[in-house]
Amino acid sequence: MLEINNLCSGYRGVQVLNEVSLNVPKGEIITLIGANGAGKTTMMRTLSGTVETMSGTILFQGKPIEFRPTHYRVEKGLIHCPEGRELFPNMTVEENLLLGAYTIKTKDKIRENFEKVYNVFPRLYERKSQRAGTLSGGEQQMCAIGRGVMADPKLLILDEPSLGLSPKLTEEMFVLIMQINQTLKTTILLVEQKVADTLEIATYGYVLQTGRIVAEGPAAELKNNSIIHKAYLGI
Ligand code: ATP
């Protein structure tokens, strides 16, 4: 679905990502783990096209997209869900969700996508007329992910969906992410710092440190990786 080869990118002469290679096969949940400042946000921005690729390639469904504009990538189904705080706080849940469907042409399809979102997140249905700014932290994250689902993603890139959530809500959020993957058949790139939970639902993971991939492997094996133990699990 997504194949990244030797990707370098950054800001005005400051290179952040250094020869990053990563593969997201269709139907899977792949995780990119990294501490603060590792380059996760830069990676997501480079994938969605708001940060320029300096060198390397990004293949999406077999086609190079590294020099394509953001709207092209969205139309092709590469959808980046920023964290929940980037909702429009004075608009209702339903209005925020609808914004995610701006590339969808027919009303029937939009209705169908609302159903998909409300099936996975019944809480959003209960609160569809509530202003997004008054939702709890967890509900805001659900709304941000729901907005991404409204766009009919082929690949959903989730930006720290557990940020600011309690351990219990984090667990619930991860179950919902698994549901999106399994019931809607959406491929997911999950960018996270909560490593233990993330490795429970992902099939394969990559560890980013100062812009480079320093470890990778099947999730079950990464749990035993010494870099993961030292840096993330405090073992
Ligand atoms: P966090 O989890 O804290 O959000 P991150 O892994 O997402 O961290 P990035 O935000 O990608 O990391 O930052 C990686 C590096 O790029 C940092 O050293 C940061 O200072 C730098 N950086 C980020 N944005 C810019 C920018 N607009 N201009 C210059 N440097 C930037």
PDB file of N, CA and C and ligand atoms in Angstrom, residues 9-12 14-17 32-45 51 83 159-160 163 191-193 208 210-211, ligand 1:
ATOM      1  N   SER A   9      13.944  14.344   4.354  1.00  0.00           N
ATOM      2  CA  SER A   9      13.150  15.571   4.276  1.00  0.00           C
ATOM      3  C   SER A   9      13.423  16.414   5.499  1.00  0.00           C
ATOM      4  N   GLY A  10      12.919  17.641   5.478  1.00  0.00           N
ATOM      5  CA  GLY A  10      13.154  18.551   6.600  1.00  0.00           C
ATOM      6  C   GLY A  10      12.675  19.942   6.254  1.00  0.00           C
ATOM      7  N   TYR A  11      13.259  20.916   6.930  1.00  0.00           N
ATOM      8  CA  TYR A  11      12.778  22.296   6.813  1.00  0.00           C
ATOM      9  C   TYR A  11      13.917  23.224   6.407  1.00  0.00           C
ATOM     10  N   ARG A  12      13.724  24.018   5.372  1.00  0.00           N
ATOM     11  CA  ARG A  12      14.687  25.052   4.963  1.00  0.00           C
ATOM     12  C   ARG A  12      16.136  24.716   5.252  1.00  0.00           C
ATOM     13  N   VAL A  14      17.335  22.368   6.965  1.00  0.00           N
ATOM     14  CA  VAL A  14      17.582  21.519   8.141  1.00  0.00           C
ATOM     15  C   VAL A  14      17.004  20.146   7.846  1.00  0.00           C
ATOM     16  N   GLN A  15      17.866  19.170   7.621  1.00  0.00           N
ATOM     17  CA  GLN A  15      17.365  17.835   7.320  1.00  0.00           C
ATOM     18  C   GLN A  15      16.958  17.137   8.609  1.00  0.00           C
ATOM     19  N   VAL A  16      15.753  16.585   8.635  1.00  0.00           N
ATOM     20  CA  VAL A  16      15.266  15.876   9.826  1.00  0.00           C
ATOM     21  C   VAL A  16      15.235  14.365   9.572  1.00  0.00           C
ATOM     22  N   LEU A  17      14.610  13.947   8.474  1.00  0.00           N
ATOM     23  CA  LEU A  17      14.549  12.507   8.176  1.00  0.00           C
ATOM     24  C   LEU A  17      15.746  12.104   7.336  1.00  0.00           C
ATOM     25  N   LEU A  32       4.801   3.331  13.839  1.00  0.00           N
ATOM     26  CA  LEU A  32       6.052   4.080  13.839  1.00  0.00           C
ATOM     27  C   LEU A  32       6.178   4.663  15.246  1.00  0.00           C
ATOM     28  N   ILE A  33       7.198   4.187  15.946  1.00  0.00           N
ATOM     29  CA  ILE A  33       7.382   4.573  17.339  1.00  0.00           C
ATOM     30  C   ILE A  33       8.534   5.563  17.414  1.00  0.00           C
ATOM     31  N   GLY A  34       8.383   6.577  18.243  1.00  0.00           N
ATOM     32  CA  GLY A  34       9.505   7.503  18.387  1.00  0.00           C
ATOM     33  C   GLY A  34       9.260   8.444  19.548  1.00  0.00           C
ATOM     34  N   ALA A  35      10.339   8.846  20.228  1.00  0.00           N
ATOM     35  CA  ALA A  35      10.216   9.766  21.355  1.00  0.00           C
ATOM     36  C   ALA A  35       9.996  11.185  20.831  1.00  0.00           C
ATOM     37  N   ASN A  36       9.816  12.148  21.731  1.00  0.00           N
ATOM     38  CA  ASN A  36       9.646  13.543  21.331  1.00  0.00           C
ATOM     39  C   ASN A  36      10.851  13.985  20.504  1.00  0.00           C
ATOM     40  N   GLY A  37      10.576  14.623  19.386  1.00  0.00           N
ATOM     41  CA  GLY A  37      11.652  15.175  18.569  1.00  0.00           C
ATOM     42  C   GLY A  37      12.304  14.165  17.636  1.00  0.00           C
ATOM     43  N   ALA A  38      11.822  12.928  17.594  1.00  0.00           N
ATOM     44  CA  ALA A  38      12.434  11.888  16.747  1.00  0.00           C
ATOM     45  C   ALA A  38      12.231  12.174  15.260  1.00  0.00           C
ATOM     46  N   GLY A  39      11.124  12.885  14.952  1.00  0.00           N
ATOM     47  CA  GLY A  39      10.840  13.180  13.539  1.00  0.00           C
ATOM     48  C   GLY A  39       9.522  12.589  13.059  1.00  0.00           C
ATOM     49  N   LYS A  40       8.670  12.163  13.999  1.00  0.00           N
ATOM     50  CA  LYS A  40       7.403  11.515  13.624  1.00  0.00           C
ATOM     51  C   LYS A  40       6.491  12.489  12.863  1.00  0.00           C
ATOM     52  N   THR A  41       6.369  13.700  13.412  1.00  0.00           N
ATOM     53  CA  THR A  41       5.489  14.689  12.774  1.00  0.00           C
ATOM     54  C   THR A  41       6.027  15.046  11.392  1.00  0.00           C
ATOM     55  N   THR A  42       7.339  15.206  11.301  1.00  0.00           N
ATOM     56  CA  THR A  42       7.959  15.527  10.009  1.00  0.00           C
ATOM     57  C   THR A  42       7.663  14.415   9.005  1.00  0.00           C
ATOM     58  N   MET A  43       7.712  13.190   9.482  1.00  0.00           N
ATOM     59  CA  MET A  43       7.419  12.037   8.618  1.00  0.00           C
ATOM     60  C   MET A  43       5.972  12.115   8.113  1.00  0.00           C
ATOM     61  N   MET A  44       5.030  12.372   9.019  1.00  0.00           N
ATOM     62  CA  MET A  44       3.620  12.419   8.606  1.00  0.00           C
ATOM     63  C   MET A  44       3.380  13.576   7.640  1.00  0.00           C
ATOM     64  N   ARG A  45       4.041  14.709   7.920  1.00  0.00           N
ATOM     65  CA  ARG A  45       3.873  15.866   7.022  1.00  0.00           C
ATOM     66  C   ARG A  45       4.479  15.584   5.651  1.00  0.00           C
ATOM     67  N   VAL A  51       5.331  18.876   3.947  1.00  0.00           N
ATOM     68  CA  VAL A  51       6.782  19.081   4.023  1.00  0.00           C
ATOM     69  C   VAL A  51       7.379  18.423   2.781  1.00  0.00           C
ATOM     70  N   GLU A  83      -3.942  15.069  15.532  1.00  0.00           N
ATOM     71  CA  GLU A  83      -4.522  14.773  16.847  1.00  0.00           C
ATOM     72  C   GLU A  83      -5.782  15.623  17.100  1.00  0.00           C
ATOM     73  N   ASP A 159      -2.096  10.107  14.165  1.00  0.00           N
ATOM     74  CA  ASP A 159      -1.064  10.836  14.878  1.00  0.00           C
ATOM     75  C   ASP A 159      -1.346  10.797  16.386  1.00  0.00           C
ATOM     76  N   GLU A 160      -0.642   9.956  17.088  1.00  0.00           N
ATOM     77  CA  GLU A 160      -0.760   9.816  18.538  1.00  0.00           C
ATOM     78  C   GLU A 160      -2.203   9.894  19.051  1.00  0.00           C
ATOM     79  N   LEU A 163      -2.827  10.443  22.789  1.00  0.00           N
ATOM     80  CA  LEU A 163      -2.242  11.600  23.481  1.00  0.00           C
ATOM     81  C   LEU A 163      -3.227  12.203  24.492  1.00  0.00           C
ATOM     82  N   VAL A 191       1.175   6.230  14.468  1.00  0.00           N
ATOM     83  CA  VAL A 191       2.363   6.901  14.984  1.00  0.00           C
ATOM     84  C   VAL A 191       2.135   7.154  16.467  1.00  0.00           C
ATOM     85  N   GLU A 192       2.979   6.581  17.293  1.00  0.00           N
ATOM     86  CA  GLU A 192       2.669   6.562  18.728  1.00  0.00           C
ATOM     87  C   GLU A 192       3.899   6.648  19.619  1.00  0.00           C
ATOM     88  N   GLN A 193       3.650   7.035  20.859  1.00  0.00           N
ATOM     89  CA  GLN A 193       4.702   6.941  21.888  1.00  0.00           C
ATOM     90  C   GLN A 193       4.366   5.868  22.922  1.00  0.00           C
ATOM     91  N   LEU A 208      11.883   5.112  15.288  1.00  0.00           N
ATOM     92  CA  LEU A 208      12.559   6.278  14.729  1.00  0.00           C
ATOM     93  C   LEU A 208      13.295   7.008  15.852  1.00  0.00           C
ATOM     94  N   THR A 210      16.077  10.339  16.228  1.00  0.00           N
ATOM     95  CA  THR A 210      16.738  11.445  15.511  1.00  0.00           C
ATOM     96  C   THR A 210      16.748  11.238  13.987  1.00  0.00           C
ATOM     97  N   GLY A 211      15.546  11.001  13.480  1.00  0.00           N
ATOM     98  CA  GLY A 211      15.356  10.983  12.028  1.00  0.00           C
ATOM     99  C   GLY A 211      15.786   9.727  11.304  1.00  0.00           C
TER     100      GLY A 211
HETATM  101  P1  ATP B   1       6.936  15.173  19.113  1.00  0.00           P
HETATM  102  O1  ATP B   1       6.537  13.802  19.571  1.00  0.00           O
HETATM  103  O2  ATP B   1       7.557  15.985  20.216  1.00  0.00           O
HETATM  104  O3  ATP B   1       5.885  15.908  18.344  1.00  0.00           O
HETATM  105  P2  ATP B   1       8.264  14.396  16.670  1.00  0.00           P
HETATM  106  O4  ATP B   1       8.850  13.022  16.697  1.00  0.00           O
HETATM  107  O5  ATP B   1       6.950  14.553  16.002  1.00  0.00           O
HETATM  108  O6  ATP B   1       8.207  14.976  18.122  1.00  0.00           O
HETATM  109  P3  ATP B   1       9.199  16.461  14.859  1.00  0.00           P
HETATM  110  O7  ATP B   1       8.137  17.441  15.262  1.00  0.00           O
HETATM  111  O8  ATP B   1       9.095  15.843  13.527  1.00  0.00           O
HETATM  112  O9  ATP B   1       9.366  15.322  15.959  1.00  0.00           O
HETATM  113  O10 ATP B   1      10.607  17.202  14.989  1.00  0.00           O
HETATM  114  C1  ATP B   1      11.835  16.607  14.573  1.00  0.00           C
HETATM  115  C2  ATP B   1      12.907  17.685  14.537  1.00  0.00           C
HETATM  116  O11 ATP B   1      12.564  18.656  13.526  1.00  0.00           O
HETATM  117  C3  ATP B   1      13.058  18.450  15.849  1.00  0.00           C
HETATM  118  O12 ATP B   1      14.421  18.642  16.075  1.00  0.00           O
HETATM  119  C4  ATP B   1      12.368  19.779  15.563  1.00  0.00           C
HETATM  120  O13 ATP B   1      12.952  20.822  16.287  1.00  0.00           O
HETATM  121  C5  ATP B   1      12.576  19.966  14.062  1.00  0.00           C
HETATM  122  N1  ATP B   1      11.497  20.741  13.462  1.00  0.00           N
HETATM  123  C6  ATP B   1      10.177  20.470  13.535  1.00  0.00           C
HETATM  124  N2  ATP B   1       9.449  21.402  12.869  1.00  0.00           N
HETATM  125  C7  ATP B   1      10.339  22.289  12.365  1.00  0.00           C
HETATM  126  C8  ATP B   1      10.243  23.486  11.573  1.00  0.00           C
HETATM  127  N3  ATP B   1       9.051  23.934  11.155  1.00  0.00           N
HETATM  128  N4  ATP B   1      11.383  24.147  11.257  1.00  0.00           N
HETATM  129  C9  ATP B   1      12.588  23.673  11.655  1.00  0.00           C
HETATM  130  N5  ATP B   1      12.765  22.549  12.386  1.00  0.00           N
HETATM  131  C10 ATP B   1      11.666  21.870  12.750  1.00  0.00           C
END
